[in-house]
mmCIF file of C-alpha atoms in Angstrom:
data_model
loop_
_atom_site.group_PDB
_atom_site.id
_atom_site.type_symbol
_atom_site.label_atom_id
_atom_site.label_comp_id
_atom_site.label_asym_id
_atom_site.label_seq_id
_atom_site.Cartn_x
_atom_site.Cartn_y
_atom_site.Cartn_z
ATOM 1 C CA MET A 208 11.725 -6.253 -18.479
ATOM 2 C CA THR A 209 9.507 -3.243 -19.107
ATOM 3 C CA ALA A 210 6.061 -2.447 -17.713
ATOM 4 C CA SER A 211 3.479 -0.622 -19.800
ATOM 5 C CA ASN A 212 0.734 1.646 -18.528
ATOM 6 C CA ALA A 213 -2.602 -0.005 -19.131
ATOM 7 C CA SER A 214 -4.836 2.931 -18.143
ATOM 8 C CA THR A 215 -7.090 4.590 -20.750
ATOM 9 C CA GLY A 216 -7.761 7.677 -18.671
ATOM 10 C CA LYS A 217 -11.515 7.109 -18.196
ATOM 11 C CA GLU A 218 -12.997 7.307 -14.717
ATOM 12 C CA PRO A 219 -15.959 5.195 -13.609
ATOM 13 C CA SER A 220 -18.340 6.192 -10.864
ATOM 14 C CA SER A 221 -17.336 3.274 -8.679
ATOM 15 C CA CYS A 222 -14.805 0.463 -8.546
ATOM 16 C CA ARG A 223 -16.044 -1.467 -5.528
ATOM 17 C CA ALA A 224 -16.039 -4.950 -6.996
ATOM 18 C CA ALA A 225 -12.729 -6.656 -7.671
ATOM 19 C CA GLN A 226 -12.644 -8.955 -10.702
ATOM 20 C CA VAL A 227 -10.527 -11.573 -8.942
ATOM 21 C CA ASP A 228 -10.786 -13.030 -5.481
ATOM 22 C CA PRO A 229 -7.282 -14.374 -4.791
ATOM 23 C CA LEU A 230 -8.572 -16.249 -1.743
ATOM 24 C CA ALA A 231 -11.618 -17.831 -3.380
ATOM 25 C CA GLY A 232 -10.324 -21.375 -3.012
ATOM 26 C CA LEU A 233 -9.437 -20.872 0.665
ATOM 27 C CA ARG A 234 -12.618 -19.333 2.015
ATOM 28 C CA ALA A 235 -14.699 -21.230 4.573
ATOM 29 C CA PRO A 236 -17.920 -20.423 6.519
ATOM 30 C CA ASP A 237 -16.066 -19.850 9.824
ATOM 31 C CA ASP A 238 -13.467 -17.477 8.391
ATOM 32 C CA PRO A 239 -12.930 -14.042 9.961
ATOM 33 C CA PRO A 240 -15.146 -11.400 8.351
ATOM 34 C CA TRP A 241 -12.141 -9.503 7.045
ATOM 35 C CA ASP A 242 -9.010 -10.509 5.153
ATOM 36 C CA VAL A 243 -6.973 -7.524 6.328
ATOM 37 C CA TYR A 244 -7.354 -4.926 9.046
ATOM 38 C CA LEU A 245 -5.515 -1.610 9.200
ATOM 39 C CA THR A 246 -5.534 1.444 11.384
ATOM 40 C CA GLY A 247 -3.764 4.753 11.048
ATOM 41 C CA THR A 248 -4.073 8.316 9.847
ATOM 42 C CA VAL A 249 -5.878 9.228 6.636
ATOM 43 C CA PHE A 250 -4.518 12.350 4.928
ATOM 44 C CA LEU A 251 -5.842 14.299 2.032
ATOM 45 C CA ASP A 252 -2.952 14.131 -0.438
ATOM 46 C CA ILE A 253 -2.372 16.912 -2.932
ATOM 47 C CA ILE A 254 0.285 15.866 -5.418
ATOM 48 C CA PHE A 255 2.252 18.099 -7.813
ATOM 49 C CA THR A 256 4.090 16.296 -10.597
ATOM 50 C CA GLY A 257 6.183 17.286 -13.616
ATOM 51 C CA LEU A 258 8.447 19.688 -11.659
ATOM 52 C CA GLU A 259 11.767 20.288 -13.403
ATOM 53 C CA SER A 260 13.611 20.431 -10.124
ATOM 54 C CA ALA A 261 13.128 20.991 -6.395
ATOM 55 C CA PRO A 262 11.425 24.259 -5.482
ATOM 56 C CA VAL A 263 13.950 27.082 -5.042
ATOM 57 C CA ARG A 264 13.679 29.528 -2.186
ATOM 58 C CA GLY A 265 12.213 32.849 -3.200
ATOM 59 C CA THR A 266 10.855 31.601 -6.553
ATOM 60 C CA GLU A 267 7.578 30.236 -7.842
ATOM 61 C CA SER A 268 7.545 26.749 -9.418
ATOM 62 C CA TRP A 269 4.855 25.557 -11.784
ATOM 63 C CA ALA A 270 3.955 21.861 -11.970
ATOM 64 C CA ARG A 271 2.757 20.242 -15.195
ATOM 65 C CA GLY A 272 0.421 17.926 -13.317
ATOM 66 C CA MET A 273 -1.619 17.796 -10.133
ATOM 67 C CA GLY A 274 -3.862 15.263 -8.385
ATOM 68 C CA SER A 275 -5.783 14.826 -5.139
ATOM 69 C CA SER A 276 -6.583 11.582 -3.384
ATOM 70 C CA PRO A 277 -6.902 9.978 0.083
ATOM 71 C CA GLY A 278 -3.463 9.307 1.497
ATOM 72 C CA GLY A 279 -1.676 7.987 4.566
ATOM 73 C CA VAL A 280 -3.042 4.613 5.619
ATOM 74 C CA ALA A 281 -5.605 4.950 2.803
ATOM 75 C CA ASN A 282 -2.809 4.124 0.327
ATOM 76 C CA MET A 283 -2.452 0.577 1.582
ATOM 77 C CA ALA A 284 -6.126 0.044 2.340
ATOM 78 C CA THR A 285 -7.043 0.931 -1.233
ATOM 79 C CA ALA A 286 -4.282 -1.255 -2.692
ATOM 80 C CA LEU A 287 -5.475 -4.259 -0.685
ATOM 81 C CA ALA A 288 -9.108 -3.733 -1.602
ATOM 82 C CA ARG A 289 -8.295 -3.401 -5.324
ATOM 83 C CA LEU A 290 -6.466 -6.726 -5.180
ATOM 84 C CA GLY A 291 -9.648 -8.420 -3.968
ATOM 85 C CA LEU A 292 -9.041 -8.596 -0.222
ATOM 86 C CA ARG A 293 -11.889 -7.787 2.153
ATOM 87 C CA THR A 294 -10.396 -4.792 3.884
ATOM 88 C CA SER A 295 -11.394 -3.042 7.114
ATOM 89 C CA LEU A 296 -9.916 0.305 8.092
ATOM 90 C CA ALA A 297 -10.116 2.066 11.445
ATOM 91 C CA ALA A 298 -9.319 5.766 11.184
ATOM 92 C CA ALA A 299 -10.477 9.167 12.382
ATOM 93 C CA PHE A 300 -11.889 11.466 9.672
ATOM 94 C CA GLY A 301 -12.388 15.188 9.939
ATOM 95 C CA ASP A 302 -15.954 16.427 9.422
ATOM 96 C CA ASP A 303 -14.733 18.987 6.895
ATOM 97 C CA HIS A 304 -15.093 18.589 3.108
ATOM 98 C CA TYR A 305 -11.705 16.923 2.918
ATOM 99 C CA GLY A 306 -12.774 14.250 5.411
ATOM 100 C CA GLU A 307 -16.097 13.680 3.651
ATOM 101 C CA TYR A 308 -14.305 13.258 0.319
ATOM 102 C CA CYS A 309 -11.830 10.751 1.768
ATOM 103 C CA TRP A 310 -14.577 8.784 3.549
ATOM 104 C CA ASP A 311 -16.677 8.490 0.394
ATOM 105 C CA ALA A 312 -13.691 7.666 -1.822
ATOM 106 C CA LEU A 313 -12.779 4.748 0.468
ATOM 107 C CA GLU A 314 -16.189 3.412 1.491
ATOM 108 C CA GLN A 315 -18.279 4.021 -1.639
ATOM 109 C CA GLY A 316 -15.512 4.074 -4.223
ATOM 110 C CA GLU A 317 -13.399 1.179 -2.997
ATOM 111 C CA GLY A 318 -15.757 -0.886 -0.836
ATOM 112 C CA ILE A 319 -13.529 -0.587 2.233
ATOM 113 C CA ASP A 320 -15.238 -1.279 5.584
ATOM 114 C CA LEU A 321 -15.225 1.801 7.796
ATOM 115 C CA SER A 322 -17.489 0.482 10.527
ATOM 116 C CA THR A 323 -14.708 0.982 13.121
ATOM 117 C CA SER A 324 -13.848 4.446 11.808
ATOM 118 C CA CYS A 325 -15.392 7.702 13.027
ATOM 119 C CA SER A 326 -15.982 11.265 11.921
ATOM 120 C CA VAL A 327 -14.728 13.738 14.535
ATOM 121 C CA PRO A 328 -16.766 16.971 14.843
ATOM 122 C CA GLY A 329 -14.674 20.125 14.596
ATOM 123 C CA TRP A 330 -11.436 18.287 13.704
ATOM 124 C CA HIS A 331 -9.844 19.160 10.403
ATOM 125 C CA SER A 332 -8.365 16.579 8.146
ATOM 126 C CA PRO A 333 -4.591 16.117 8.020
ATOM 127 C CA VAL A 334 -3.146 17.239 4.647
ATOM 128 C CA THR A 335 0.022 16.351 2.768
ATOM 129 C CA VAL A 336 1.357 18.209 -0.244
ATOM 130 C CA SER A 337 3.725 16.017 -2.241
ATOM 131 C CA MET A 338 6.041 17.320 -4.947
ATOM 132 C CA ALA A 339 7.450 14.741 -7.363
ATOM 133 C CA TYR A 340 10.620 15.490 -9.305
ATOM 134 C CA GLU A 341 13.733 13.672 -10.512
ATOM 135 C CA GLY A 342 12.190 10.302 -9.649
ATOM 136 C CA GLU A 343 11.721 11.257 -5.966
ATOM 137 C CA ARG A 344 9.316 13.275 -3.900
ATOM 138 C CA THR A 345 9.323 15.904 -1.185
ATOM 139 C CA MET A 346 6.392 16.158 1.200
ATOM 140 C CA VAL A 347 5.001 18.800 3.513
ATOM 141 C CA SER A 348 2.313 17.732 5.958
ATOM 142 C CA HIS A 349 0.037 19.414 8.503
ATOM 143 C CA GLY A 350 -2.349 17.929 11.018
ATOM 144 C CA HIS A 351 -3.241 17.478 14.673
ATOM 145 C CA GLU A 352 -3.916 14.408 16.762
ATOM 146 C CA PRO A 353 -7.663 13.712 17.066
ATOM 147 C CA PRO A 354 -9.211 14.672 20.385
ATOM 148 C CA PRO A 355 -8.353 12.213 23.189
ATOM 149 C CA GLU A 356 -12.000 11.515 23.903
ATOM 150 C CA THR A 357 -12.362 9.704 20.576
ATOM 151 C CA VAL A 358 -11.396 6.063 20.168
ATOM 152 C CA PHE A 359 -8.450 7.301 18.100
ATOM 153 C CA GLY A 360 -6.956 9.460 20.828
ATOM 154 C CA GLU A 361 -4.198 8.281 23.124
ATOM 155 C CA GLY A 362 -4.338 4.670 22.005
ATOM 156 C CA GLY A 363 -4.240 5.608 18.330
ATOM 157 C CA ALA A 364 -6.592 2.753 17.425
ATOM 158 C CA PRO A 365 -9.783 1.047 18.593
ATOM 159 C CA ALA A 366 -9.264 -1.040 21.696
ATOM 160 C CA HIS A 367 -10.721 -4.171 20.039
ATOM 161 C CA PRO A 368 -9.701 -4.786 16.463
ATOM 162 C CA PRO A 369 -12.115 -6.880 14.330
ATOM 163 C CA ARG A 370 -11.265 -10.473 13.485
ATOM 164 C CA ALA A 371 -9.152 -10.660 10.360
ATOM 165 C CA ARG A 372 -6.855 -13.096 8.589
ATOM 166 C CA ALA A 373 -4.077 -10.479 8.589
ATOM 167 C CA ALA A 374 -3.299 -6.957 9.714
ATOM 168 C CA VAL A 375 -0.688 -4.457 8.590
ATOM 169 C CA ALA A 376 1.026 -2.456 11.321
ATOM 170 C CA SER A 377 3.381 0.496 10.932
ATOM 171 C CA LEU A 378 5.903 0.156 13.744
ATOM 172 C CA THR A 379 7.111 3.217 15.637
ATOM 173 C CA PRO A 380 10.432 3.111 17.557
ATOM 174 C CA GLY A 381 9.888 3.253 21.302
ATOM 175 C CA LYS A 382 6.110 2.823 21.101
ATOM 176 C CA GLN A 383 3.769 -0.126 21.305
ATOM 177 C CA ALA A 384 0.286 -0.395 19.820
ATOM 178 C CA PRO A 385 -1.803 -2.593 22.142
ATOM 179 C CA TRP A 386 -4.028 -3.738 19.301
ATOM 180 C CA VAL A 387 -1.127 -5.552 17.612
ATOM 181 C CA ALA A 388 -0.607 -8.047 20.477
ATOM 182 C CA GLN A 389 -4.355 -8.524 20.839
ATOM 183 C CA ALA A 390 -4.871 -9.214 17.169
ATOM 184 C CA ALA A 391 -1.935 -11.615 17.083
ATOM 185 C CA SER A 392 -3.275 -13.524 20.096
ATOM 186 C CA GLU A 393 -6.513 -14.095 18.193
ATOM 187 C CA GLY A 394 -4.722 -15.615 15.201
ATOM 188 C CA THR A 395 -4.339 -12.563 12.986
ATOM 189 C CA ARG A 396 -1.107 -12.648 10.991
ATOM 190 C CA ILE A 397 0.720 -9.314 11.428
ATOM 191 C CA PHE A 398 2.752 -7.782 8.614
ATOM 192 C CA ALA A 399 4.853 -4.800 9.646
ATOM 193 C CA ASP A 400 6.642 -1.957 7.967
ATOM 194 C CA VAL A 401 8.561 0.867 9.603
ATOM 195 C CA GLY A 402 9.437 4.489 8.968
ATOM 196 C CA TRP A 403 12.656 6.379 9.414
ATOM 197 C CA ASP A 404 13.976 6.386 12.986
ATOM 198 C CA ASP A 405 14.223 10.087 13.787
ATOM 199 C CA THR A 406 15.886 9.282 17.137
ATOM 200 C CA GLY A 407 18.896 7.805 15.368
ATOM 201 C CA ALA A 408 18.956 4.820 17.729
ATOM 202 C CA TRP A 409 18.043 2.162 15.165
ATOM 203 C CA ASP A 410 17.497 -0.319 17.961
ATOM 204 C CA LEU A 411 15.381 -3.382 17.170
ATOM 205 C CA ALA A 412 14.532 -3.674 20.844
ATOM 206 C CA GLY A 413 12.657 -0.406 20.422
ATOM 207 C CA LEU A 414 10.296 -2.164 17.977
ATOM 208 C CA ALA A 415 8.582 -4.153 20.687
ATOM 209 C CA ASP A 416 5.616 -5.124 18.521
ATOM 210 C CA LEU A 417 7.934 -6.929 16.123
ATOM 211 C CA ALA A 418 7.714 -9.930 18.478
ATOM 212 C CA HIS A 419 4.066 -10.341 17.416
ATOM 213 C CA CYS A 420 4.735 -10.086 13.680
ATOM 214 C CA GLU A 421 4.945 -12.744 11.018
ATOM 215 C CA ALA A 422 6.714 -10.551 8.463
ATOM 216 C CA PHE A 423 8.771 -7.361 8.504
ATOM 217 C CA LEU A 424 9.216 -5.301 5.308
ATOM 218 C CA PRO A 425 11.781 -2.485 5.694
ATOM 219 C CA ASN A 426 13.725 -0.879 2.840
ATOM 220 C CA ALA A 427 17.402 -1.611 2.383
ATOM 221 C CA GLU A 428 18.683 1.413 4.329
ATOM 222 C CA GLU A 429 16.368 0.734 7.269
ATOM 223 C CA ALA A 430 17.297 -2.934 7.362
ATOM 224 C CA MET A 431 21.023 -2.239 7.331
ATOM 225 C CA ARG A 432 20.764 0.387 10.040
ATOM 226 C CA TYR A 433 18.670 -1.820 12.351
ATOM 227 C CA THR A 434 20.998 -4.808 11.962
ATOM 228 C CA GLY A 435 24.414 -3.167 11.402
ATOM 229 C CA ALA A 436 24.854 -5.354 8.286
ATOM 230 C CA ASP A 437 26.917 -4.048 5.398
ATOM 231 C CA CYS A 438 24.515 -5.206 2.703
ATOM 232 C CA PRO A 439 20.723 -5.520 2.504
ATOM 233 C CA ARG A 440 20.764 -9.262 1.883
ATOM 234 C CA ALA A 441 22.823 -9.896 4.985
ATOM 235 C CA ALA A 442 20.455 -7.585 6.860
ATOM 236 C CA ALA A 443 17.459 -9.683 5.756
ATOM 237 C CA HIS A 444 19.072 -12.822 7.148
ATOM 238 C CA ALA A 445 19.896 -11.009 10.420
ATOM 239 C CA LEU A 446 16.302 -9.839 10.776
ATOM 240 C CA THR A 447 15.053 -13.419 10.795
ATOM 241 C CA ALA A 448 16.425 -13.726 14.311
ATOM 242 C CA HIS A 449 13.590 -11.403 15.319
ATOM 243 C CA VAL A 450 10.755 -12.202 12.876
ATOM 244 C CA PRO A 451 9.976 -15.332 10.834
ATOM 245 C CA LEU A 452 9.893 -13.615 7.438
ATOM 246 C CA ALA A 453 12.061 -10.651 6.416
ATOM 247 C CA VAL A 454 11.485 -8.825 3.131
ATOM 248 C CA VAL A 455 13.917 -6.049 2.179
ATOM 249 C CA THR A 456 13.064 -3.749 -0.707
ATOM 250 C CA LEU A 457 16.097 -2.799 -2.831
ATOM 251 C CA GLY A 458 14.678 0.105 -4.832
ATOM 252 C CA ALA A 459 15.684 -0.165 -8.490
ATOM 253 C CA ASP A 460 17.270 -3.556 -7.747
ATOM 254 C CA GLY A 461 13.975 -5.227 -6.698
ATOM 255 C CA ALA A 462 13.509 -7.083 -3.409
ATOM 256 C CA TYR A 463 15.044 -9.881 -1.351
ATOM 257 C CA ALA A 464 13.252 -12.102 1.187
ATOM 258 C CA VAL A 465 14.200 -14.844 3.671
ATOM 259 C CA ASP A 466 11.789 -17.192 5.413
ATOM 260 C CA ARG A 467 13.316 -18.572 8.597
ATOM 261 C CA ARG A 468 10.656 -21.290 8.952
ATOM 262 C CA THR A 469 11.362 -22.925 5.586
ATOM 263 C CA GLY A 470 14.926 -21.790 5.057
ATOM 264 C CA GLU A 471 13.858 -20.403 1.691
ATOM 265 C CA SER A 472 15.165 -17.171 0.216
ATOM 266 C CA ALA A 473 14.230 -15.387 -2.966
ATOM 267 C CA GLU A 474 15.282 -12.318 -4.950
ATOM 268 C CA VAL A 475 13.327 -10.703 -7.777
ATOM 269 C CA PRO A 476 14.574 -7.766 -9.868
ATOM 270 C CA ALA A 477 12.524 -4.626 -10.264
ATOM 271 C CA ILE A 478 10.500 -3.864 -13.403
ATOM 272 C CA ALA A 479 11.738 -0.860 -15.342
ATOM 273 C CA VAL A 480 9.090 1.888 -15.581
ATOM 274 C CA GLU A 481 8.936 5.605 -16.251
ATOM 275 C CA ALA A 482 7.715 6.845 -12.905
ATOM 276 C CA LEU A 483 5.235 9.680 -12.803
ATOM 277 C CA ASP A 484 4.727 9.751 -9.030
ATOM 278 C CA PRO A 485 6.314 7.350 -6.495
ATOM 279 C CA THR A 486 3.846 8.301 -3.715
ATOM 280 C CA GLY A 487 2.492 5.166 -2.013
ATOM 281 C CA ALA A 488 4.591 2.662 -4.025
ATOM 282 C CA GLY A 489 5.915 1.094 -0.815
ATOM 283 C CA ASP A 490 2.351 0.621 0.493
ATOM 284 C CA VAL A 491 1.293 -1.008 -2.780
ATOM 285 C CA PHE A 492 4.311 -3.352 -2.548
ATOM 286 C CA VAL A 493 3.258 -4.443 0.914
ATOM 287 C CA ALA A 494 -0.337 -4.968 -0.247
ATOM 288 C CA GLY A 495 0.832 -7.179 -3.074
ATOM 289 C CA PHE A 496 3.037 -9.198 -0.803
ATOM 290 C CA VAL A 497 0.244 -9.654 1.788
ATOM 291 C CA THR A 498 -2.123 -10.773 -0.967
ATOM 292 C CA GLY A 499 0.250 -13.428 -2.243
ATOM 293 C CA THR A 500 1.050 -14.620 1.289
ATOM 294 C CA LEU A 501 -2.583 -15.045 2.273
ATOM 295 C CA ALA A 502 -3.170 -16.864 -1.033
ATOM 296 C CA GLY A 503 -0.307 -19.280 -0.250
ATOM 297 C CA TRP A 504 1.902 -18.459 -3.236
ATOM 298 C CA PRO A 505 5.645 -19.349 -3.381
ATOM 299 C CA LEU A 506 7.917 -16.720 -1.929
ATOM 300 C CA ALA A 507 9.388 -15.641 -5.292
ATOM 301 C CA ASP A 508 5.921 -15.231 -6.792
ATOM 302 C CA ARG A 509 4.930 -13.018 -3.869
ATOM 303 C CA LEU A 510 7.969 -10.819 -4.409
ATOM 304 C CA ALA A 511 7.344 -10.594 -8.157
ATOM 305 C CA PHE A 512 3.708 -9.723 -7.701
ATOM 306 C CA ALA A 513 4.441 -7.107 -5.074
ATOM 307 C CA GLY A 514 7.075 -5.512 -7.347
ATOM 308 C CA LEU A 515 4.719 -5.512 -10.303
ATOM 309 C CA THR A 516 1.867 -3.841 -8.465
ATOM 310 C CA ALA A 517 4.294 -1.175 -7.164
ATOM 311 C CA ALA A 518 5.685 -0.610 -10.649
ATOM 312 C CA LEU A 519 2.220 -0.121 -12.132
ATOM 313 C CA SER A 520 1.276 2.304 -9.357
ATOM 314 C CA VAL A 521 4.076 4.798 -9.973
ATOM 315 C CA GLN A 522 2.752 5.446 -13.473
ATOM 316 C CA GLU A 523 -0.277 7.282 -12.086
ATOM 317 C CA PHE A 524 -0.834 10.313 -9.862
ATOM 318 C CA GLY A 525 -1.360 9.907 -6.139
ATOM 319 C CA GLY A 526 -0.916 7.195 -3.584
ATOM 320 C CA SER A 527 -4.194 5.396 -2.948
ATOM 321 C CA LEU A 528 -5.868 5.939 -6.317
ATOM 322 C CA SER A 529 -2.758 4.930 -8.241
ATOM 323 C CA ALA A 530 -3.019 1.357 -6.926
ATOM 324 C CA PRO A 531 -3.667 -1.170 -9.718
ATOM 325 C CA GLY A 532 -6.485 -3.673 -9.819
ATOM 326 C CA TRP A 533 -6.676 -7.050 -11.575
ATOM 327 C CA SER A 534 -7.814 -5.616 -14.880
ATOM 328 C CA GLU A 535 -4.684 -3.484 -15.041
ATOM 329 C CA ILE A 536 -2.499 -6.378 -13.990
ATOM 330 C CA GLY A 537 -4.108 -8.514 -16.648
ATOM 331 C CA ALA A 538 -3.746 -5.807 -19.307
ATOM 332 C CA TRP A 539 -0.035 -5.514 -18.431
ATOM 333 C CA TRP A 540 0.510 -9.261 -18.607
ATOM 334 C CA ARG A 541 -1.136 -9.565 -22.032
ATOM 335 C CA LYS A 542 0.641 -6.533 -23.453
ATOM 336 C CA VAL A 543 4.120 -7.318 -22.150
ATOM 337 C CA GLN A 544 3.989 -10.740 -23.846
ATOM 338 C CA SER A 545 3.391 -9.048 -27.184
ATOM 339 C CA VAL A 546 6.359 -6.701 -26.957
ATOM 340 C CA GLU A 547 9.215 -7.793 -29.200
ATOM 341 C CA GLY A 548 12.541 -8.541 -27.594
ATOM 342 C CA GLN A 549 11.290 -9.489 -24.183
ATOM 343 C CA ASN A 550 13.572 -11.855 -22.283
ATOM 344 C CA PRO A 551 11.807 -15.281 -22.097
ATOM 345 C CA THR A 552 13.341 -15.896 -18.714
ATOM 346 C CA ALA A 553 11.987 -12.615 -17.379
ATOM 347 C CA LEU A 554 8.567 -13.381 -18.809
ATOM 348 C CA SER A 555 8.529 -16.783 -17.192
ATOM 349 C CA ARG A 556 9.007 -15.111 -13.770
ATOM 350 C CA TYR A 557 5.389 -13.790 -14.148
ATOM 351 C CA ALA A 558 3.851 -16.888 -15.728
ATOM 352 C CA PHE A 559 1.871 -17.492 -12.533
ATOM 353 C CA LEU A 560 -0.348 -14.558 -13.542
ATOM 354 C CA ALA A 561 -1.814 -16.618 -16.408
ATOM 355 C CA GLY A 562 -4.077 -18.486 -14.050
ATOM 356 C CA LEU A 563 -5.106 -15.434 -12.065
ATOM 357 C CA VAL A 564 -5.886 -12.441 -14.278
ATOM 358 C CA PRO A 565 -9.365 -12.012 -15.716
ATOM 359 C CA PRO A 566 -9.903 -12.926 -19.379
ATOM 360 C CA GLU A 567 -9.550 -10.047 -21.826
ATOM 361 C CA ASP A 568 -13.197 -10.276 -22.854
ATOM 362 C CA GLN A 569 -14.549 -10.433 -19.302
ATOM 363 C CA GLY A 570 -16.888 -7.435 -19.170
ATOM 364 C CA ASP A 571 -16.537 -4.986 -16.309
ATOM 365 C CA ALA A 572 -17.531 -1.757 -17.943
ATOM 366 C CA GLY A 573 -18.087 0.949 -15.343
ATOM 367 C CA ARG A 574 -15.420 -0.450 -13.037
ATOM 368 C CA TRP A 575 -12.395 -0.388 -15.302
ATOM 369 C CA PRO A 576 -10.129 1.425 -15.507
ATOM 370 C CA LEU A 577 -9.944 2.329 -11.864
ATOM 371 C CA ARG A 578 -10.669 5.719 -10.406
ATOM 372 C CA ARG A 579 -7.674 8.007 -10.528
ATOM 373 C CA ALA A 580 -6.541 11.105 -8.672
ATOM 374 C CA VAL A 581 -7.884 14.286 -10.238
ATOM 375 C CA PRO A 582 -6.945 17.996 -9.808
ATOM 376 C CA THR A 583 -10.075 18.817 -7.819
ATOM 377 C CA ILE A 584 -12.038 17.035 -5.099
ATOM 378 C CA GLY A 585 -15.736 16.764 -4.455
ATOM 379 C CA PHE A 586 -17.083 19.198 -1.862
ATOM 380 C CA GLY A 587 -20.261 17.277 -1.013
ATOM 381 C CA ARG A 588 -21.151 13.676 -0.259
ATOM 382 C CA SER A 589 -21.895 11.666 -3.413
ATOM 383 C CA THR A 590 -25.293 10.053 -3.693
#
């Protein structure tokens, strides 16, 4: 099954309002104020695309494309907000132009709550340069920890996270984040991903916060190294001894998930796309899966939706601003049904979208298509 790029290349001044609220039928007056809470580091991402090959020592490489956008934890925060979830982000921002641009892009452009974030005087924004080639990317980053006197110093996050239905935590081997246990004790559902274990230990006991998590979403290589399993599907089953729901991403083969509580498992193949920039695709996948979980969808639908949102994201520059919204998801669903030769069985896998996507004639001019990464950034606060 093939995805098509629904973007027209236009850029509105704001895209704060989502067209679809996936939790509309579940909301009640006593709900937490936020659907999802995140904390982490916001980077300014500068992305070079269209490179013929990896840069060669002693030579100059020219890229055919370039974009700038907020990165780091901003990738997932933006993806969640664009899917209609009320998103709160706690992060430190530099008071340089980079930090101002990222703050405005997230708060004013995406409607993300930054009330628990702060601007740190004299601290420069972390920066990542990403080079995309041959379907992969190479990144170079620079940054410093924020000063310890800020709320984002030694603890890495505010001491008291806001009430939220869910939170996304990035687990670090050998370290605990106190906010995770506190949030879980107050009823927040914790979804966790993990990065590469530079220590080489690959010891699940080192992921102490996993005990507080509802779901764990590693990639295939990470899952197999942590469990010692010889295939990612066996690794997913092994992980359910430590967390109720294990989701293992399989790259070009899709994703596989096991829910220990129900005994259910599901596997959904990936959607074939021509990738422009894979930056942030994993974050978009997690955002799609969290959205479907909070909405109470079947496990296979959650996997399919997560894979679709990730597939649409890699067709645009950047991490955060490549995340699709409901208009793009709807445009894809309508277009893919009109393509000759589509497998009816593959189409039926996404039939659940019919009751979710906005009608084609639903006006949202000025908010669609979504804001995209551009070669330059703004050097002053927008008004």
